[in-house]
Short mmCIF file of C-alpha atoms in Angstrom, two decimals:
data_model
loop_
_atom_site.label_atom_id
_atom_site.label_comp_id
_atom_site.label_asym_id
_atom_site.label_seq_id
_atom_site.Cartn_x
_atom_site.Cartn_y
_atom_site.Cartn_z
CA UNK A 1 30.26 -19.23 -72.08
CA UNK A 2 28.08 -19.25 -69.12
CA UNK A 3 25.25 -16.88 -68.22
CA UNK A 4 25.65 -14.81 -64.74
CA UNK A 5 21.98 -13.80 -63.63
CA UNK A 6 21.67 -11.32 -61.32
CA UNK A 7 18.97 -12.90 -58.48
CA UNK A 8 17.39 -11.20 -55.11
CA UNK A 9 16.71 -13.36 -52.53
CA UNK A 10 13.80 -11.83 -50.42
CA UNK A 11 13.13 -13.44 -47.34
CA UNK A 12 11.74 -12.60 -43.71
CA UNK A 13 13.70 -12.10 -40.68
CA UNK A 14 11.61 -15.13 -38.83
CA UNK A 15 13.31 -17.36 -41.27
CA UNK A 16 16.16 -19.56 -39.39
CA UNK A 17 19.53 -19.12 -40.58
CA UNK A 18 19.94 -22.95 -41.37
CA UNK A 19 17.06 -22.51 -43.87
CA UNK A 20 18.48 -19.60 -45.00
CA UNK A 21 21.87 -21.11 -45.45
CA UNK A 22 19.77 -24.04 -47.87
CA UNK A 23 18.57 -21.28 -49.79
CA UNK A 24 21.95 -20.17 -50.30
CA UNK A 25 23.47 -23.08 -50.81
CA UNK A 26 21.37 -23.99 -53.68
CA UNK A 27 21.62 -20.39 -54.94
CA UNK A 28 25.30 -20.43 -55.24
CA UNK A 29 25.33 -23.84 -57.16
CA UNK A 30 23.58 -22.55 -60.39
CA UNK A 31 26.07 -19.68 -60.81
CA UNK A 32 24.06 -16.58 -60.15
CA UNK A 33 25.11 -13.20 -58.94
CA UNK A 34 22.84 -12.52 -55.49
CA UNK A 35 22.06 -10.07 -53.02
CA UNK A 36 19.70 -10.48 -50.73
CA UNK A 37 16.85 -7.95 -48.42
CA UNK A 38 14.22 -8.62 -45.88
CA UNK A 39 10.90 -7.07 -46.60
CA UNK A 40 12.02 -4.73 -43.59
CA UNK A 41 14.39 -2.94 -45.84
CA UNK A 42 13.39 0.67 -46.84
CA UNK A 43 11.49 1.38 -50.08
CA UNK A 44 14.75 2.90 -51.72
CA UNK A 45 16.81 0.29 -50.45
CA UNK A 46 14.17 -2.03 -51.99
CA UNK A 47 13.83 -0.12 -55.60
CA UNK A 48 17.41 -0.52 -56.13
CA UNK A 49 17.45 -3.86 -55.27
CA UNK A 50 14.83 -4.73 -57.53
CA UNK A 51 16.64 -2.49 -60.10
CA UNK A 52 19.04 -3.95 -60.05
CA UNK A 53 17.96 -7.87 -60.31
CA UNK A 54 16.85 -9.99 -63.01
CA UNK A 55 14.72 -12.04 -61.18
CA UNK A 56 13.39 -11.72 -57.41
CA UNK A 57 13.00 -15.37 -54.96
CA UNK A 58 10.63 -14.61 -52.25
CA UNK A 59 11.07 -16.99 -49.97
CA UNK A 60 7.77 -16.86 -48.70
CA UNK A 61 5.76 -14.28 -50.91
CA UNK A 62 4.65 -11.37 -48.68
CA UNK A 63 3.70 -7.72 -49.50
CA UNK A 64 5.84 -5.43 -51.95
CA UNK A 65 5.07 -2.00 -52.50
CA UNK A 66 3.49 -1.15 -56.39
CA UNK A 67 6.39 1.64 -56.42
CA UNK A 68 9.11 -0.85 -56.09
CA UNK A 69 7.54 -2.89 -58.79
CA UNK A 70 7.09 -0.22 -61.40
CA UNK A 71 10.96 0.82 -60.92
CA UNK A 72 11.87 -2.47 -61.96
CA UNK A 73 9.12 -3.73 -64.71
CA UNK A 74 11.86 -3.12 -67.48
CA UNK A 75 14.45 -5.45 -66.54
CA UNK A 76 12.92 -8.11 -64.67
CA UNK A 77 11.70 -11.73 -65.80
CA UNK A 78 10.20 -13.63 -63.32
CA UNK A 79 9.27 -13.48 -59.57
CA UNK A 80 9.16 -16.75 -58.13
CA UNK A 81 7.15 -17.82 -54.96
CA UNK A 82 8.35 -20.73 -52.84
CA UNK A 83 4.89 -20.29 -51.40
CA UNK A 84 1.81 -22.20 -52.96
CA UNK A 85 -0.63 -19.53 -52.54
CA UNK A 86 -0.65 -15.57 -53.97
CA UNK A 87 -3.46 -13.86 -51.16
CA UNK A 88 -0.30 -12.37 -49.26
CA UNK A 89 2.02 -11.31 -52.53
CA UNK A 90 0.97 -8.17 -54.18
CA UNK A 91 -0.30 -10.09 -57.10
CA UNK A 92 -2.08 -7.21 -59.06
CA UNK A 93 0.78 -4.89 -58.86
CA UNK A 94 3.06 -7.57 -60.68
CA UNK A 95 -0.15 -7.99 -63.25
CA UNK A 96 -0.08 -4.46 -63.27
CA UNK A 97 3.68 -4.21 -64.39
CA UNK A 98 3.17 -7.07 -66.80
CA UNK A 99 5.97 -9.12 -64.32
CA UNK A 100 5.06 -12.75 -64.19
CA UNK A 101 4.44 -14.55 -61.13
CA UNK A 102 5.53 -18.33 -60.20
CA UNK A 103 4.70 -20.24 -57.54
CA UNK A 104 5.73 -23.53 -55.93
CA UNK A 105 4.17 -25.80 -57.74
CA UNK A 106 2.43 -27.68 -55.19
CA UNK A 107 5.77 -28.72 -54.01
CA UNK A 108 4.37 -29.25 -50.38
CA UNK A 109 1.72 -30.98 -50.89
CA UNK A 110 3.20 -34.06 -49.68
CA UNK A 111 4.00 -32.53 -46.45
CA UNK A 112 0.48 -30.77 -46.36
CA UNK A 113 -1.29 -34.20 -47.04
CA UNK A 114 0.57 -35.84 -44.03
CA UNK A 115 0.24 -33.16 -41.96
CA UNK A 116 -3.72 -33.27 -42.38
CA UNK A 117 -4.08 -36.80 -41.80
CA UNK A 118 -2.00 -36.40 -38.96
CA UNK A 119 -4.17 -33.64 -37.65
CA UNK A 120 -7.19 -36.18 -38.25
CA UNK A 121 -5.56 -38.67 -35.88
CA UNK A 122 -4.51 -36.31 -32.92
CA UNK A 123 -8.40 -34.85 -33.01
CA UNK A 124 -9.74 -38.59 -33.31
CA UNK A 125 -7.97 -40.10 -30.41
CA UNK A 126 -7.25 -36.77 -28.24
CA UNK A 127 -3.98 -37.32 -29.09
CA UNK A 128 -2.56 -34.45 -26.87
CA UNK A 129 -4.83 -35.32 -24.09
CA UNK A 130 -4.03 -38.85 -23.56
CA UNK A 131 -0.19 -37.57 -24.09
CA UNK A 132 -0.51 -35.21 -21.67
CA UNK A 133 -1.96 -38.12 -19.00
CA UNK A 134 0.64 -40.40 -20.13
CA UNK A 135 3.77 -37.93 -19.70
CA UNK A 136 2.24 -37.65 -16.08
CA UNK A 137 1.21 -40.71 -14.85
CA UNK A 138 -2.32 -39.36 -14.62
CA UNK A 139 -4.33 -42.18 -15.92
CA UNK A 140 -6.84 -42.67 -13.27
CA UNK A 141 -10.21 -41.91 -14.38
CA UNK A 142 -9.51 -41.82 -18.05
CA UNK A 143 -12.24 -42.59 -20.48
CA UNK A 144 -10.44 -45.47 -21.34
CA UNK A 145 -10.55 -44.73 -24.76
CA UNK A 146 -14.54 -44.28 -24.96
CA UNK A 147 -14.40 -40.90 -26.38
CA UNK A 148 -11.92 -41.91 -29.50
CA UNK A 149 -12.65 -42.47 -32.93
CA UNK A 150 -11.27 -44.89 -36.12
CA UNK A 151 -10.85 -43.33 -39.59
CA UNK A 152 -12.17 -46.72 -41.39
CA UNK A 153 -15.29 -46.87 -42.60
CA UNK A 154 -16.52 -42.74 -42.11
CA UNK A 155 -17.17 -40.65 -44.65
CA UNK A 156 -14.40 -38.15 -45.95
CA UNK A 157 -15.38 -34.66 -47.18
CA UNK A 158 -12.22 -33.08 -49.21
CA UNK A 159 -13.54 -29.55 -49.99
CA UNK A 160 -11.06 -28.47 -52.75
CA UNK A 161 -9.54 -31.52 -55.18
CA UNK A 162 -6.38 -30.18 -56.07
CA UNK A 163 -2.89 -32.06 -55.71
CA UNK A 164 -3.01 -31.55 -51.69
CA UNK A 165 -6.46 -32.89 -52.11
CA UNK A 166 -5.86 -35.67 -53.90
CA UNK A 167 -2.41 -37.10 -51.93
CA UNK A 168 -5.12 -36.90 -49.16
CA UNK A 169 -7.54 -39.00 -50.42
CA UNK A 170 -4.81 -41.07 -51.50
CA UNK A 171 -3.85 -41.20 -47.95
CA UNK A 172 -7.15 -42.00 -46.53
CA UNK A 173 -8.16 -44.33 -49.16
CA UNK A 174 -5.63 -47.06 -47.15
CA UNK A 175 -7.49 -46.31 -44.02
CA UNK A 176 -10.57 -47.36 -45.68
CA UNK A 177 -12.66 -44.12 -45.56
CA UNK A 178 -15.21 -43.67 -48.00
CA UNK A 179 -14.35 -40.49 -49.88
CA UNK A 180 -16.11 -37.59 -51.36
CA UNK A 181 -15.20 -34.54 -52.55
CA UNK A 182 -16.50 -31.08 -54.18
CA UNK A 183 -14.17 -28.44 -56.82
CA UNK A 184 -15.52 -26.37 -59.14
CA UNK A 185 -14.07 -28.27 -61.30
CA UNK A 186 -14.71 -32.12 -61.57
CA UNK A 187 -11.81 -34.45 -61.95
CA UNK A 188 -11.30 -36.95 -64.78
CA UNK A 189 -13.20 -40.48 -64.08
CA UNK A 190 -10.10 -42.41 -63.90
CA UNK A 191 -8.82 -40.05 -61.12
CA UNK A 192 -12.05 -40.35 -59.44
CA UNK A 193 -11.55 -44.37 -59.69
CA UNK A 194 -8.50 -44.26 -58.74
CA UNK A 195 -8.61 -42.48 -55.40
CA UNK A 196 -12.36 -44.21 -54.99
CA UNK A 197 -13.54 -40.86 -55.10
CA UNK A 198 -17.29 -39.52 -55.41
CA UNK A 199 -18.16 -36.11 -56.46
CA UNK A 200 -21.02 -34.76 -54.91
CA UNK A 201 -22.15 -30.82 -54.16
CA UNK A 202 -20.82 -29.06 -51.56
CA UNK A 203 -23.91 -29.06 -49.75
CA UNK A 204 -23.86 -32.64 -49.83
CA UNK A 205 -20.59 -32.93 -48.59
CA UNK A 206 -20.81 -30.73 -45.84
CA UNK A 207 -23.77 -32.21 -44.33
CA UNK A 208 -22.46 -36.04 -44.87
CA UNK A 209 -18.97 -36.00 -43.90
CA UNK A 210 -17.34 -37.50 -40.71
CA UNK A 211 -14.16 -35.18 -41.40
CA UNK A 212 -14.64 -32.41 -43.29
CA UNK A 213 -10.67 -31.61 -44.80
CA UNK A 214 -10.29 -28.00 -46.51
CA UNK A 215 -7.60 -27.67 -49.55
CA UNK A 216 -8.20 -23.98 -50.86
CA UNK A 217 -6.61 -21.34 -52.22
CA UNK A 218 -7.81 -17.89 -50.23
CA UNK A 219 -9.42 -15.62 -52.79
CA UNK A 220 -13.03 -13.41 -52.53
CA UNK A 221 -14.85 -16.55 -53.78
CA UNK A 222 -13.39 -18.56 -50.77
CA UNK A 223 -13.22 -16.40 -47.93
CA UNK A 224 -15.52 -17.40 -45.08
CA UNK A 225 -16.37 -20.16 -47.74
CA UNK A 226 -17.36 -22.49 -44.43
CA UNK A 227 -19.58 -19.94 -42.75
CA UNK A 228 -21.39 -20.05 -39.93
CA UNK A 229 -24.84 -21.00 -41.85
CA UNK A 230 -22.75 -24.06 -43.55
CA UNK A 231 -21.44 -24.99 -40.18
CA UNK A 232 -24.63 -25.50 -38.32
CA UNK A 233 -25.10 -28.21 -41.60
CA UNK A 234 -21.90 -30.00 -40.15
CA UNK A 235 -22.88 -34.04 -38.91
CA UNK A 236 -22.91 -34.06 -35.51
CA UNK A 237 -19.53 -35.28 -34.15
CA UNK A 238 -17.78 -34.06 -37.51
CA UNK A 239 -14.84 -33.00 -37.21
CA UNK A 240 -13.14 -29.81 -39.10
CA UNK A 241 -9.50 -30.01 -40.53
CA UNK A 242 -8.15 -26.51 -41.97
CA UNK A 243 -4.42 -26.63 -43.21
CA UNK A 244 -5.08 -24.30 -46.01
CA UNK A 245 -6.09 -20.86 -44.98
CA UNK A 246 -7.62 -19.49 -41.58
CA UNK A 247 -10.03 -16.90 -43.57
CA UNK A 248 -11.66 -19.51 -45.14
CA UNK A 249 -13.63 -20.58 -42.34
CA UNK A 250 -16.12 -18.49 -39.70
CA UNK A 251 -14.15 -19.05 -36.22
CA UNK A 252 -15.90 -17.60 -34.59
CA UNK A 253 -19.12 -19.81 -35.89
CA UNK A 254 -16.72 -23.02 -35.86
CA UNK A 255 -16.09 -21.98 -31.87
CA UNK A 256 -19.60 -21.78 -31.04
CA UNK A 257 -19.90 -25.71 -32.70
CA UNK A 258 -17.66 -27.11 -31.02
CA UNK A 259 -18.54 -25.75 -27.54
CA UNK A 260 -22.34 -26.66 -27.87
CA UNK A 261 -21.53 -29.95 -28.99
CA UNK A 262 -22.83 -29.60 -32.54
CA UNK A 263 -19.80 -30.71 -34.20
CA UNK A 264 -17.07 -32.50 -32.30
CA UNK A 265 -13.83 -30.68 -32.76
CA UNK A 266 -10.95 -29.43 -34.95
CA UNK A 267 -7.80 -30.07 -36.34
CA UNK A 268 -5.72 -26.38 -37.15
CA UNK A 269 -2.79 -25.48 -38.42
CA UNK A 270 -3.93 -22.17 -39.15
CA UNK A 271 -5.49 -19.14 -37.57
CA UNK A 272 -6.74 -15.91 -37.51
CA UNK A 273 -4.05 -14.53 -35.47
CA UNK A 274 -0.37 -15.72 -36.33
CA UNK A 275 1.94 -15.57 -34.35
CA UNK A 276 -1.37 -16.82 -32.17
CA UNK A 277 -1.23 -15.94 -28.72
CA UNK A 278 -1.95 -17.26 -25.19
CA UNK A 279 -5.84 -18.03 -24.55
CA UNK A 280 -7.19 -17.65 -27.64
CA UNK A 281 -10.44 -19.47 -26.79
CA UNK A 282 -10.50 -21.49 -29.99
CA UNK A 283 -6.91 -22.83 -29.80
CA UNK A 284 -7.27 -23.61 -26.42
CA UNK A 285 -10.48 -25.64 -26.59
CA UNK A 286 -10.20 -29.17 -25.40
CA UNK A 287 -11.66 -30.48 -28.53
CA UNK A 288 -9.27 -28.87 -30.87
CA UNK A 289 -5.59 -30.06 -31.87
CA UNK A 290 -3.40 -26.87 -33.30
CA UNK A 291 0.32 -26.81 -34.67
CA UNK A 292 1.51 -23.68 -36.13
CA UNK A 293 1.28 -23.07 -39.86
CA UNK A 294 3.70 -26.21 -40.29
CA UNK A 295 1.91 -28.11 -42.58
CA UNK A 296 3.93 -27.37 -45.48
CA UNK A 297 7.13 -27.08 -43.58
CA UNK A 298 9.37 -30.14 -43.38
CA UNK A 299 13.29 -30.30 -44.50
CA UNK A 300 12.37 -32.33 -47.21
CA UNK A 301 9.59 -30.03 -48.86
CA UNK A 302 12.01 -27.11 -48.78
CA UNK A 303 14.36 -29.23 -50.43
CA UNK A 304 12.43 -29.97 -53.35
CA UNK A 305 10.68 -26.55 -53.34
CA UNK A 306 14.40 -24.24 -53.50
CA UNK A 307 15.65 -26.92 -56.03
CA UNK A 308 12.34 -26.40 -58.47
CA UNK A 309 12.37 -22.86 -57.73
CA UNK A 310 15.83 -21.79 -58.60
CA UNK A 311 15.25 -24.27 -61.55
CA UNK A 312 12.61 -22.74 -62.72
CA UNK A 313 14.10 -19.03 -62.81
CA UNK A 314 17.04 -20.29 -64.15
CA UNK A 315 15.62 -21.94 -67.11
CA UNK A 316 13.54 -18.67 -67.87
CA UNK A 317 16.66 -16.35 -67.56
CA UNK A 318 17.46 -18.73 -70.47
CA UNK A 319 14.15 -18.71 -72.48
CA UNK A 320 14.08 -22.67 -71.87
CA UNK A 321 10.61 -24.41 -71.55
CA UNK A 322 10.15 -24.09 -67.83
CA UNK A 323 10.00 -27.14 -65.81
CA UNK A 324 6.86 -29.36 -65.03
CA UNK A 325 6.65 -29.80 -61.61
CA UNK A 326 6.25 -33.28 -60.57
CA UNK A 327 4.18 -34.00 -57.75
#
C-alpha cells in the first residue's frame, strides 16, 4: 500500500501562475496530500498549516516566524529549499527546533554559469549600447568597436570554486581565458587540471584578474567580502560580475570605480534594492549591464530543481537514502 504524505507548498505571491502550476503538477504526480500558503498568510493560519504538514516546499526560502516552527517541530521531517542559498530562510530557528533543512542542490548552477558568462559578454562589447544604436539606426559616430573587449587570452578571477564556479571555468576555459581562482577550500589537482585552473590567494586574484566573477554563499564571513579597500586593488579596466549575492560587494565603493575610471564596469544580476527602482545611479551607469535576479531562473532549471526537490522529500518521508544531486 502506498504512503499519502501530507506536503505544504509555500510560495510567494510574485511567483507566476504557470510556475506555480509546474510546481503542482509535479506535486500531484508523487501522490501527496497538499495545501498550499503564501508567506502573507497570518501566523495562525501559518501554525496550522505547518501543523498540520509533514514536510514544508518553499519555493523560494524566505522568512518564517520561530513560533510557527516550534508548533510544528514534532511532526515534521524535512523543509526543503528550491533555493541554493539559506541567508533569507530562518535557518537558526529550524536548527533551533532540530527540523532539517534542504536545499537545491546546486540545481541552477547551469543556468547561473551561463548567465555569468553572458553577463561577461554584454559588459565586454556594450552589448546593450550597440543594441540600443542598432534598434535605431543610430550608428553614426560609433566607436566602431574601439571600446570592446575579447575574453581569450585575459585572466579569469572566480572568487568562490563551488559547482557554479566550476561550470564557469568550464565555460571560459573554451574561450581560452587563463583561469584562477580562490575558496577556502582548495580543490583536488585533477579538478584543478581539468578546468586549467590555478589557485592563488585572494589578494592575488583580485589584483590580477581581467574579470573578476563572484560565486558565494552570503554569510557574516562574506558580506562586503569585496570592499571598498579590495576594490581600489581591482586591474584597471577589470571588470566585476556578481550573480551571487548583492551584500557581498561595497556598491557604493564598486560605483565610485567605475565612474573614476579605476575599474571598467560591471555585470549584475543582483542588487541592493530588489525590486530595483528607476535611477538607481549604479544600475543606470553606462558601464554596467543589469538583468534582474534571473540568473538561476530558466524553465529548464526549475524543471530539474521541483523534480529533485519533491524527490528528495519524498524519499525522506520514506527513510530512503536521499538522492545525490547530479550536477
Amino acid at each position: 500500500m502506498k504512503n499519502f504524505f501530507k506536503l505544504l507548498y509555500v510560495y510567494e505571491e510574485r511567483i507566476p501562475i504557470p510556475l506555480r502550476n509546474l510546481v503542482e503538477t509535479q506535486i500531484k504526480k508523487r501522490n501527496f496530500f497538499y495545501k498550499k500558503m503564501t508567506y502573507k498568510s497570518k501566523i495562525e493560519v501559518q501554525k496550522k498549516l505547518f501543523r498540520w504538514a509533514d514536510a514544508v516546499f518553499f519555493a523560494p526560502g524566505r522568512y518564517i516566524n520561530d513560533d510557527v516552527f516550534e508548533s510544528s517541530a514534532n511532526n515534521l521531517k524535512i523543509f526543503q529549499l528550491w533555493s541554493s542559498g539559506y541567508d533569507k530562510f530562518n535557518i537558526k530557528g529550524a536548527r533551533k527546533f532540530n527540523i532539517p533543512v534542504a536545499n537545491n542542490g546546486s540545481q541552477n548552477s547551469i543556468s547561473v554559469a551561463e548567465q555569468t558568462v553572458l553577463l561577461m559578454l554584454a559588459v565586454n562589447r556594450k552589448l546593450p549600447h550597440f543594441h540600443s544604436r542598432a534598434s535605431s539606426g543610430n550608428w553614426k559616430n560609433n566607436s566602431h568597436g574601439f571600446d570592446l573587449h575579447e575574453m581569450f587570452n585575459k585572466n579569469l578571477g572566480i572568487l568562490g570554486f563551488g559547482k557554479i564556479g566550476k561550470r564557469v571555468a568550464r565555460i571560459c576555459k573554451s574561450f581560452g581565458m587563463k583561469i584562477f581562482y580562490y575558496d577556502k577550500i582548495r580543490s583536488a589537482k585533477n579538478i584543478e587540471k581539468e578546468l586549467n585552473a590555478k589557485y592563488v590567494s585572494k589578494d592575488f586574484l583580485i589584483k590580477n584578474s581581467d574579470i573578476l566573477s563572484l560565486h558565494l554563499h552570503l554569510n557574516k564571513n562574506t558580506k562586503k567580502i569585496l570592499n571598498a579597500k579590495l576594490i581600489k586593488k581591482m586591474k584597471k579596466n577589470s571588470i566585476l560580475i556578481n550573480v551571487s549575492r548583492s551584500q557581498l560587494v561595497d556598491n557604493k565603493a564598486l560605483l565610485n570605480a567605475i565612474t573614476k575610471n579605476k575599474i571598467r564596469g560591471a555585470g549584475l544580476d543582483v542588487h541592493d534594492r530588489e525590486p530595483t527602482v528607476k535611477n538607481d545611479p549604479l544600475n543606470n551607469h553606462p558601464n554596467v549591464v543589469v538583468t534582474p535576479h534571473i540568473a538561476g531562473s530558466t524553465y529548464d532549471t526549475y524543471s530539474r530543481v521541483i523534480e529533485n526537490c519533491l524527490n528528495n522529500i519524498k524519499n525522506t518521508l520514506e527513510n530512503k537514502k536521499k538522492i545525490k544531486w547530479k550536477i
